[in-house]
Phi, psi and omega in degrees: 000170184290141174280145179298153181288157179275155180281148175290148182286323179209132179194151178294320178218101183298137178229165178293327179297318176297321181296320179295316179296320182294329184292341180292322179283143177089357177271093179058030179079020180292113192287092173058023175279141178283166178299322180293321178295318178297316181296320180295320178295320176295317182296321179296328180281344179272097185294323180298315180295320180293318178295318179297319177297321177295321178296318178300315179298317179296321178296317180295317178296319179298321179293317180294320184266016182306315179299320181289316180295322178295322179294324182280318193244357185206210182232162177306143187292343180254006181279124181275147175229071183293338179291347179266355189248134173283118183296337182281323181256344184063023178247157181292146174293152173288320178225097183300334179288325178227076190288340187253141176286121182300329184284313185263335182084000180266152177291145179252116180273156184271119178291348181259014173073023177081020178294130180204181178293335177276327181234095190296327178248017179085191181231158179289147172294157178074309186261330184075016180288147185292126183291320183298312181294324180290326175293319180294314179288331174295328176297324177300313182295312183298312182289323179298311179298317182296314183290316181294316180293324176295321178298319178295316178303312183295317181298309181292313183296322180293313181298309183289325178294319179293317180298314181297316182288325184276318184282319181066198176061217183293331177298314177298319181297314181297313182293322179295321177292325176296322176300315181298320180295314182293324179293333180273359185285135177285085191297313183298315179296319179295319180297316179299316181292316185291317180298327182282338186255343181289125183287151177295137183095004179296128182056029178080006180259143179224160174058225183290333175300319178292316180299314179296317180299317180294316181297316179299317179298314183298311182295312185291319185285331184256354179253001183297334182300332181299310181282332179296322179296319179294314180296320179299314180297318178295321180293321177302322179285317185292326186292343178262000182287160186296322184290333175288318177297323179295321178295321177296317182294335178273003176093012180291139178276176181298321181298316180296318182295317181293315186281318187266334186252312188272310184302317178300330179281351179264355184300315184297306179298326178293316179298314181297313182293328179297319179295334177274340180276330182303310180298327176298320179290326176298315179295324180295315179296319179297322179295317179296318179293324178297324180277356176089013180239019180258239181287138182283135174292155008270011178300129184292142173211137183300318179295319179292323177298320176296317180299317181289339182272346183304315182296346186246012188294334181286319181266339181218073182296339182293337179293335177270325187299313188293309176294327177296318178295323179299314178295315183298311183295318181296312181295317180296318181297315179295320180295315181293322178293320177296320176297320178296319177297318180298316179293324182293324182267000179282118181296342180279350179285130180281147181286000000 
């Protein structure tokens, strides 16, 4: 994680911004470059991180533009195409115009999952729904849940971590013990139980709005100790730094020190850890949907698509490959980009 910024040598009112600028000088002779400039130059040299970052951006754009891309290249994700499916095997025909073999009289199924110029990634078994459009709309659900739950984690973890690290004493003890309790909580089992018992219409939410809200709450409320520990450790170090002592000597109150001095220096570790937390949340949502307690059908979800494809994996492995690849590529891209950010902001990394 990022090292805290150095204190300015002289200033009327020391601030974290001054500390960040000051940290650029003296790093291996880096001529007055700020920490952000040094990190950006390191990140640019990391090709893996840059490619991963580009993939992340493309995934986000694909999710945002899913309705437009579906209109151009596919069909609505909930539109059935039963005329493409053999009712006996529930698999797509090889040739929907001439589905039966003249010699045997039996239907001929497509070993490629119905891939055609109309359906670029084929169609789902049983329903005939377009795979491409369902993957695009599934990206919306996965990224929405991941980003919202990460935001909740960061908000709770940052507040409690800063309070624990800065106040110390019994406050630190109470919050630290709460972290231990939450870390020992069986999160997956609790999520399965809670999603199943909350009635429709709870807090004015219904359907998928309720499901997304519950999943975001569960992930965010019970995963905050991970980031709280990091923030607490950084705060313990920062509160003893010279620029914080200088602010105290100038009469700054606790609120000013926390908001103006400590929190700006926590942005980097929070940002880095958030990029590593997002893929974990994507996997959690996919796991819940796979188990049938996540997003309600027919709304697309990568985990639900995997679950529905399991009965057909022997005759149609492609139905598993595409949603599996979507999850794999997304999680890998976020992890590699997060690793690159961590290395870029690490003061021990050589230029």
